[in-house]
CSV table of C-alpha atoms and ligand atoms in Angstrom, one decimal:
chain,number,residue,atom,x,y,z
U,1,UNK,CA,-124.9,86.4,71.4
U,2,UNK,CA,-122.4,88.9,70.2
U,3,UNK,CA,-123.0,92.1,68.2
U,4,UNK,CA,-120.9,91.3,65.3
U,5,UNK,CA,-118.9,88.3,64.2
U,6,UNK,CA,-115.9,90.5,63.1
U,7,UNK,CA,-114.9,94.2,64.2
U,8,UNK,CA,-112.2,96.0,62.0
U,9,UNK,CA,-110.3,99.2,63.2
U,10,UNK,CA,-109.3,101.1,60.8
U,11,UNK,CA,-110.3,102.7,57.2
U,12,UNK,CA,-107.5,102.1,55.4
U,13,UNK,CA,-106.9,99.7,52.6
U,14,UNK,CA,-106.5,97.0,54.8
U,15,UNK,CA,-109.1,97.7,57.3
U,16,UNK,CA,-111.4,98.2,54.2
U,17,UNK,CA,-110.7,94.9,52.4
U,18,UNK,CA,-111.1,92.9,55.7
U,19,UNK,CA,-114.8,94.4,55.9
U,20,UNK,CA,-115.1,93.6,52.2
U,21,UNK,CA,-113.9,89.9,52.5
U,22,UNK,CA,-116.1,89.6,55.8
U,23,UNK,CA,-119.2,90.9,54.4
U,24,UNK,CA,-119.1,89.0,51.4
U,25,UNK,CA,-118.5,85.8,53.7
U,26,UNK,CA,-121.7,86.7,55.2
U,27,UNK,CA,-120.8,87.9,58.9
U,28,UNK,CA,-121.8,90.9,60.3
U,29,UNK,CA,-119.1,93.1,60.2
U,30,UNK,CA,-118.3,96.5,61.5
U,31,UNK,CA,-115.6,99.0,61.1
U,32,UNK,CA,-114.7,102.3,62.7
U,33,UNK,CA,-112.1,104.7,61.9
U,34,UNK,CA,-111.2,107.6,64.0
U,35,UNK,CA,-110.9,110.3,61.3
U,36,UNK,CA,-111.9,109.5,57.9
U,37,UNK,CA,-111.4,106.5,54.9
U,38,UNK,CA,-108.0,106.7,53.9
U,39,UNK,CA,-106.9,109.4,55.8
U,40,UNK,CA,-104.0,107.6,56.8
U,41,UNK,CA,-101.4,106.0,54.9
U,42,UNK,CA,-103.7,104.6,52.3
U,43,UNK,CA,-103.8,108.0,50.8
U,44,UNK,CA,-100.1,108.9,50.9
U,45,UNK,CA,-98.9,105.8,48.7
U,46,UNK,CA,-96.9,106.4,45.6
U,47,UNK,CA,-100.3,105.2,43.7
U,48,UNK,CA,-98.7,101.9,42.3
U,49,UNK,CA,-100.4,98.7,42.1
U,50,UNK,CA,-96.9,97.2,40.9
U,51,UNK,CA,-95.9,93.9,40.1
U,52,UNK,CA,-93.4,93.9,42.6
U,53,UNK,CA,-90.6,94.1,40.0
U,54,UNK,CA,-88.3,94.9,42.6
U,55,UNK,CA,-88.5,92.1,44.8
U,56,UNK,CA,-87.0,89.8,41.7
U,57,UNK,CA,-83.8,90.9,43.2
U,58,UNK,CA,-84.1,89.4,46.3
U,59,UNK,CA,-85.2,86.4,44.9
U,60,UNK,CA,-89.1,86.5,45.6
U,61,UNK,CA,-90.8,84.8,42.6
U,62,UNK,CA,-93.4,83.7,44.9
U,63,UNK,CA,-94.4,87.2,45.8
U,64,UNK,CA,-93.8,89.1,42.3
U,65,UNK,CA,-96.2,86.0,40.8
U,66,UNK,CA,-98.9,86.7,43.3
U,67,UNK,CA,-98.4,90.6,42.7
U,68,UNK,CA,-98.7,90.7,39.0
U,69,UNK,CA,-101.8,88.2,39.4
U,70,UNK,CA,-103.2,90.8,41.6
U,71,UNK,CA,-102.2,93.4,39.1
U,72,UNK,CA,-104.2,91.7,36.4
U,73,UNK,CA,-107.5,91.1,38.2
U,74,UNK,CA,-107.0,95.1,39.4
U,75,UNK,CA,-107.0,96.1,36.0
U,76,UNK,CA,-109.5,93.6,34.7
U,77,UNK,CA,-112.3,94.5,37.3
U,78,UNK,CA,-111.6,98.2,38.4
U,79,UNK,CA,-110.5,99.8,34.9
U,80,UNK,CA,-111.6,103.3,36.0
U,81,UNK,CA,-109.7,103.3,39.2
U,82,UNK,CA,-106.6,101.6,37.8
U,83,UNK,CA,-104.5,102.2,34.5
U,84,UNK,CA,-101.1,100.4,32.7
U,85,UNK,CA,-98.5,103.5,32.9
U,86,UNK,CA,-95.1,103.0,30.5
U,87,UNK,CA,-91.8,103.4,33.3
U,88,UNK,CA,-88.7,104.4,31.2
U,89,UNK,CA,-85.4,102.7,32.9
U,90,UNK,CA,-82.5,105.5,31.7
U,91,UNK,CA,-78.9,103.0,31.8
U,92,UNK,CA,-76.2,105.4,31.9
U,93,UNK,CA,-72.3,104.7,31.4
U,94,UNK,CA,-72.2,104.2,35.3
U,95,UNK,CA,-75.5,102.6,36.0
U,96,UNK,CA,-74.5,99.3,37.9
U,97,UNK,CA,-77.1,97.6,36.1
U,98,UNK,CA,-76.3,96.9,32.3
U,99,UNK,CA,-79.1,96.9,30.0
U,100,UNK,CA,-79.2,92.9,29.4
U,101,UNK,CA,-79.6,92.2,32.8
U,102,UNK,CA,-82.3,95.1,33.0
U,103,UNK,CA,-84.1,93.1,29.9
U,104,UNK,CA,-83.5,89.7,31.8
U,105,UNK,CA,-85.0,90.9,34.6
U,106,UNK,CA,-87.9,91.5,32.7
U,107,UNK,CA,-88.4,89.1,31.1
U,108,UNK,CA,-88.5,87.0,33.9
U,109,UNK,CA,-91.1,89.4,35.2
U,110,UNK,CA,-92.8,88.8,32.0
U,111,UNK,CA,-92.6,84.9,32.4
U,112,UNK,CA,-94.4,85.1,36.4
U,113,UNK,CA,-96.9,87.3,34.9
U,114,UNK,CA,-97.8,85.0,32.0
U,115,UNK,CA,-96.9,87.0,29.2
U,116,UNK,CA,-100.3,88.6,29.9
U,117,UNK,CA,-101.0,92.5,28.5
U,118,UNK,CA,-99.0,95.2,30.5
U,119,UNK,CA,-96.1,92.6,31.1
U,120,UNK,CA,-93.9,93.5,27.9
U,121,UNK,CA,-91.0,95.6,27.7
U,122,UNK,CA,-88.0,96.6,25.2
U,123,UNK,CA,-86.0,99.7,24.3
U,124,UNK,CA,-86.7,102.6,23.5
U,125,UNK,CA,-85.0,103.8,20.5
U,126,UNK,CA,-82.5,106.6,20.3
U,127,UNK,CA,-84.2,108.7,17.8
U,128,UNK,CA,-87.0,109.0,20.5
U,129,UNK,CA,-84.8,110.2,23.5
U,130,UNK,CA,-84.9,113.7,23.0
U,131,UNK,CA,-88.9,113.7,23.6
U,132,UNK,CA,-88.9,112.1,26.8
U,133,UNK,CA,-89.3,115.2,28.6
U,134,UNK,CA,-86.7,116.0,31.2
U,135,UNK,CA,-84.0,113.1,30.3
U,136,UNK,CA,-80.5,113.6,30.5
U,137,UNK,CA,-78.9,112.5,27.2
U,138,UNK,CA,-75.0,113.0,28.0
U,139,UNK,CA,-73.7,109.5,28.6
U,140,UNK,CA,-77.3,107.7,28.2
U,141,UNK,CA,-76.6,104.3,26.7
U,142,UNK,CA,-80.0,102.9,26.6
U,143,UNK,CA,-83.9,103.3,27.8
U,144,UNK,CA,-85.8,100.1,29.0
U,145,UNK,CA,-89.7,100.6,29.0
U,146,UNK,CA,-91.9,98.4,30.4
U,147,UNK,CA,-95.4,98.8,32.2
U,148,UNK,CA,-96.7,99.3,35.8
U,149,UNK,CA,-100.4,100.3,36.9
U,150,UNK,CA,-101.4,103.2,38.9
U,151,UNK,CA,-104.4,104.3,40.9
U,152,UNK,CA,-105.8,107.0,42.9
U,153,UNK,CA,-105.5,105.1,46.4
U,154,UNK,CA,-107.7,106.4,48.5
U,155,UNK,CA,-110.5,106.6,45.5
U,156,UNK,CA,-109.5,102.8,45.7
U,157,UNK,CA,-110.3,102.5,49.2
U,158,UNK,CA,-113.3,104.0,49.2
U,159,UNK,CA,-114.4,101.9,46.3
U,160,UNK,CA,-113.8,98.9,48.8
U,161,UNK,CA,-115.3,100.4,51.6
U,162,UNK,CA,-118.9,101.1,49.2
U,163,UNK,CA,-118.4,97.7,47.9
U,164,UNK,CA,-118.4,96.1,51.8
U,165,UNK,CA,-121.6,98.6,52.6
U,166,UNK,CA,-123.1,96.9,49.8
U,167,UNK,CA,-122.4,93.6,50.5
U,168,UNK,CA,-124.1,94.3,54.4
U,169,UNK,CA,-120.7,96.0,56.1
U,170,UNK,CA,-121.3,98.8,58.5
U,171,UNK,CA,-119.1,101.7,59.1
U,172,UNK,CA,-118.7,104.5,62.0
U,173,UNK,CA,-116.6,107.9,60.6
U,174,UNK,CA,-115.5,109.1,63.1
U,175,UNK,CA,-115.3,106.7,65.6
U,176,UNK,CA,-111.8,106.1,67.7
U,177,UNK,CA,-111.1,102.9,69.5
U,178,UNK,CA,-110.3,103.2,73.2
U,179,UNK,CA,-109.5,99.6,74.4
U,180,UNK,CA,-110.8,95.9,74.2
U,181,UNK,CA,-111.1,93.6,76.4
U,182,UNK,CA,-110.8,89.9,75.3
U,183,UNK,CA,-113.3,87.3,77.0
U,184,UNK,CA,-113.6,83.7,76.6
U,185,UNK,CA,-115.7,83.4,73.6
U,186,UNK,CA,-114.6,86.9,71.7
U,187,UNK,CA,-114.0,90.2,72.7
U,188,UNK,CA,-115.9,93.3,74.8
U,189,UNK,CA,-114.4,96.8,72.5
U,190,UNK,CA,-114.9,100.2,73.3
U,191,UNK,CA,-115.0,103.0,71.1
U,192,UNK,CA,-116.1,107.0,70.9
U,193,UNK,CA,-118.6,108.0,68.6
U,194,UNK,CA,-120.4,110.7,68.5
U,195,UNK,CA,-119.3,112.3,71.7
U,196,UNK,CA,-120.8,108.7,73.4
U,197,UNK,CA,-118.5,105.9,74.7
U,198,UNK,CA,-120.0,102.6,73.2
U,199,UNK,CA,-119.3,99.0,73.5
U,200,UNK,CA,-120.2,96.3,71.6
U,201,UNK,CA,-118.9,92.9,71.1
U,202,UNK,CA,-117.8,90.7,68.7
U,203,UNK,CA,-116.2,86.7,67.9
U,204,UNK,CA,-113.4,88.4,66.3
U,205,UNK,CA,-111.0,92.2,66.4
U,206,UNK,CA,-109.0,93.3,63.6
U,207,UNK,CA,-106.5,95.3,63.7
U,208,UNK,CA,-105.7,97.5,60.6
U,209,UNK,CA,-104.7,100.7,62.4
U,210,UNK,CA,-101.5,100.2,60.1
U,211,UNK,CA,-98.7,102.4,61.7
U,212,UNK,CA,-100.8,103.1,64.7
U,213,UNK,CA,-101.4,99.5,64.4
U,214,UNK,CA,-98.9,98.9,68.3
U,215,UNK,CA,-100.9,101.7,70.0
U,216,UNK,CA,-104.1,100.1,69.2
U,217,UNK,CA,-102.9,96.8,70.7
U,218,UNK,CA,-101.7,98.5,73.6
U,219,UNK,CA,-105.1,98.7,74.1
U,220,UNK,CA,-105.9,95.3,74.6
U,221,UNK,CA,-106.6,94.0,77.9
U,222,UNK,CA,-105.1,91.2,79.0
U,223,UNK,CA,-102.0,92.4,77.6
U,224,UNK,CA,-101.6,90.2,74.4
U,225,UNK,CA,-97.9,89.6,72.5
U,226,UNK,CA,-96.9,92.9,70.2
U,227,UNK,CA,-94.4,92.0,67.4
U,228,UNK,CA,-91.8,94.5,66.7
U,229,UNK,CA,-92.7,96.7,64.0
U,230,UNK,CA,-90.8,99.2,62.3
U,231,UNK,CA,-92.5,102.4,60.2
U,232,UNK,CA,-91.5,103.5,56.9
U,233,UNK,CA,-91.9,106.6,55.4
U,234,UNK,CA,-91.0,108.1,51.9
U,235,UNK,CA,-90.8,111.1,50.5
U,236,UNK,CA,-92.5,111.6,46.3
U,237,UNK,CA,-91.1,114.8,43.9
U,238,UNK,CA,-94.0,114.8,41.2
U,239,UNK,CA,-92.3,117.2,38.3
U,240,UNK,CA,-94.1,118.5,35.1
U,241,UNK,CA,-92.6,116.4,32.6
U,242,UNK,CA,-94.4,115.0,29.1
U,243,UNK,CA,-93.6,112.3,27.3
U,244,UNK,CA,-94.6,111.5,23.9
U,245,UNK,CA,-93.1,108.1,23.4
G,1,FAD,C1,-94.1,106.2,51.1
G,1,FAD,C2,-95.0,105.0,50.9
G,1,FAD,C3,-95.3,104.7,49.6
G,1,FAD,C4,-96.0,103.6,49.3
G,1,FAD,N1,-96.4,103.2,48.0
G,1,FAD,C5,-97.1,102.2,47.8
G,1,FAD,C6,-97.5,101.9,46.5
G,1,FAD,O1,-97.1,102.5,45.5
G,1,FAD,N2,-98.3,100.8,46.3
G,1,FAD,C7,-98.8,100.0,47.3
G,1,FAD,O2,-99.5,99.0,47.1
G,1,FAD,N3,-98.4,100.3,48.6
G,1,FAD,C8,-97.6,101.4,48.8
G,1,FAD,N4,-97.3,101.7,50.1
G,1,FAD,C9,-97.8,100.8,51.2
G,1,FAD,C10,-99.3,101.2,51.4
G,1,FAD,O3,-99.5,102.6,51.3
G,1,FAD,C11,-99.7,100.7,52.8
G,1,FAD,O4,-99.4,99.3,52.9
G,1,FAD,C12,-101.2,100.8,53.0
G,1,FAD,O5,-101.7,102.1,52.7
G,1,FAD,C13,-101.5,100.6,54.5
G,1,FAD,O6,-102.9,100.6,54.7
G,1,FAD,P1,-103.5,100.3,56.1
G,1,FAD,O7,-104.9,100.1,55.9
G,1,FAD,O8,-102.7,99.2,56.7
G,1,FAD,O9,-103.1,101.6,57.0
G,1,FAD,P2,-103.7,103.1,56.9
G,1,FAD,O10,-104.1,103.5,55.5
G,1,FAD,O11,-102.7,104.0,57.6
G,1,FAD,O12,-105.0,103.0,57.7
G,1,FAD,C14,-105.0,102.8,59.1
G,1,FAD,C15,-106.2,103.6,59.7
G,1,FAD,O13,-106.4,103.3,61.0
G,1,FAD,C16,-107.0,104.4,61.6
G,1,FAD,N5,-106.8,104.3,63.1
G,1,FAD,C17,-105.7,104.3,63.8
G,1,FAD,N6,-105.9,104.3,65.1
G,1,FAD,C18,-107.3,104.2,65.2
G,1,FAD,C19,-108.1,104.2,66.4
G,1,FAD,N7,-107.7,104.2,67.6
G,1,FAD,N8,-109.5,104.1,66.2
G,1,FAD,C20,-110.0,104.1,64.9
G,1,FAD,N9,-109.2,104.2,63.8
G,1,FAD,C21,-107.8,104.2,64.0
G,1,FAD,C22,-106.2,105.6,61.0
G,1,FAD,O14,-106.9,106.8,61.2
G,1,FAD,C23,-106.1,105.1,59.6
G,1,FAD,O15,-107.1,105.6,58.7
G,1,FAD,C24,-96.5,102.8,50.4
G,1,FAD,C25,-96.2,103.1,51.7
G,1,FAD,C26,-95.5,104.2,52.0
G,1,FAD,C27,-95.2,104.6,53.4
């Protein structure tokens, strides 16, 4: 008889949906994060819940579809955490992409996300440039808008993390994982809480430690395979700039 069916490390988006999704399936789920929900990366995103329009470049309708579907039910069931923003696309003299293929672009964007609200676009016209607030007009040949959705990300993840408690999901904060060590039938994991080493042990571990996601399964005893992974990191400028179009 094990503790839990499914243990999760990590408070992040990920961690947090997997103890949503668990929960709701009916297993008894736990999660522990060493510092606090979405103190990690899941509160450091640029805030989009895009449709992914820049993966049409590289040719991944698949993905964009799925994105923009996820979009939709986003908006549709958590209207208070996330809103439809207008982007404005400024095409210059020398911007490699001409307005047409811009408008192409989405409109195919529009076509995987079924026409559906938030998926139109079109220009903006010139009489309105001079109020979108910080623009440079010298050379500006055209400005595409079209619609993206935004959240507050960790407010999102906590939202998650309430909705897993809800559904039966129990969380430790702060609690760090030490190491785990697989057996036959599950896994034996260790972690600090509370000043107290504790084990407990479950069918299933997740890991959703996102970038310190290799360190945690370092931890794992028997060694088990660790795919390369690379980190990203970005940097955001937010200016104070209005626009009224
Ligand atoms: C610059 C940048 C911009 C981005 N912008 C967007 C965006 O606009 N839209 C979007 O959808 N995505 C965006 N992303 C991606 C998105 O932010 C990540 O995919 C997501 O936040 C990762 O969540 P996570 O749960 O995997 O990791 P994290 O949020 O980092 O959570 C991992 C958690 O694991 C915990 N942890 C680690 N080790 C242990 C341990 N030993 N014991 C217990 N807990 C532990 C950490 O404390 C942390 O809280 C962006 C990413 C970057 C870098």
């Amino acid at each position: 008889m094990k503790d839990y069916d499914v243990i999760v490390i990590g408070g992040g988006i990920h961690g947090a949906g997997v103890l949503q999704a668990a929960a709701a399936g009916g297993h008894a789920a736990l999660l522990i994060e060493q510092n606090a929900i979405a103190g990690g990366t899941s509160s450091r995103s640029s805030k989009l819940i895009h449709g992914g329009l820049r993966y049409l470049e590289s040719g991944q309708f698949g993905l964009v579809r799925e994105s923009l579907r996820e979009r939709a039910i986003h908006l549709r069931i958590a209207p208070d955490l996330v809103e439809l923003k207008p982007f404005f696309i400024p095409v210059y003299r020398t911007t490699r992409r001409r307005p047409w293929q811009l408008k192409l672009g989405l409109w195919v964007y529009a076509l995987l996300g079924g026409f559906a609200p938030g998926t139109g676009f079109g220009s903006v016209p010139r009489s309105d440039w001079p109020q979108l607030d910080g623009i440079e007009l010298q050379d500006l040949q055209a400005v595409i808008r079209y619609h993206d959705a935004q959240t507050d990300d960790a407010s999102l993840t906590r939202a998650v993390i309430q909705s897993a408690v809800s559904l039966g999901g129990e969380v430790l904060v702060p609690a760090r994982f030490q190491g785990a060590e697989l057996e036959a039938d599950g896994v034996r994991v260790t972690y600090l809480h509370q000043g107290q080493t504790v084990q407990r042990t479950a069918h299933v571990l997740v890991n959703a430690a996102g970038p310190w996601a290799v360190h945690v399964a370092r931890l794992v005893q028997p060694a088990i395979p660790i795919p390369a992974v690379d980190l990203v990191q970005g940097t955001h400028i937010v200016v104070p700039r209005r626009t009224t179009v």
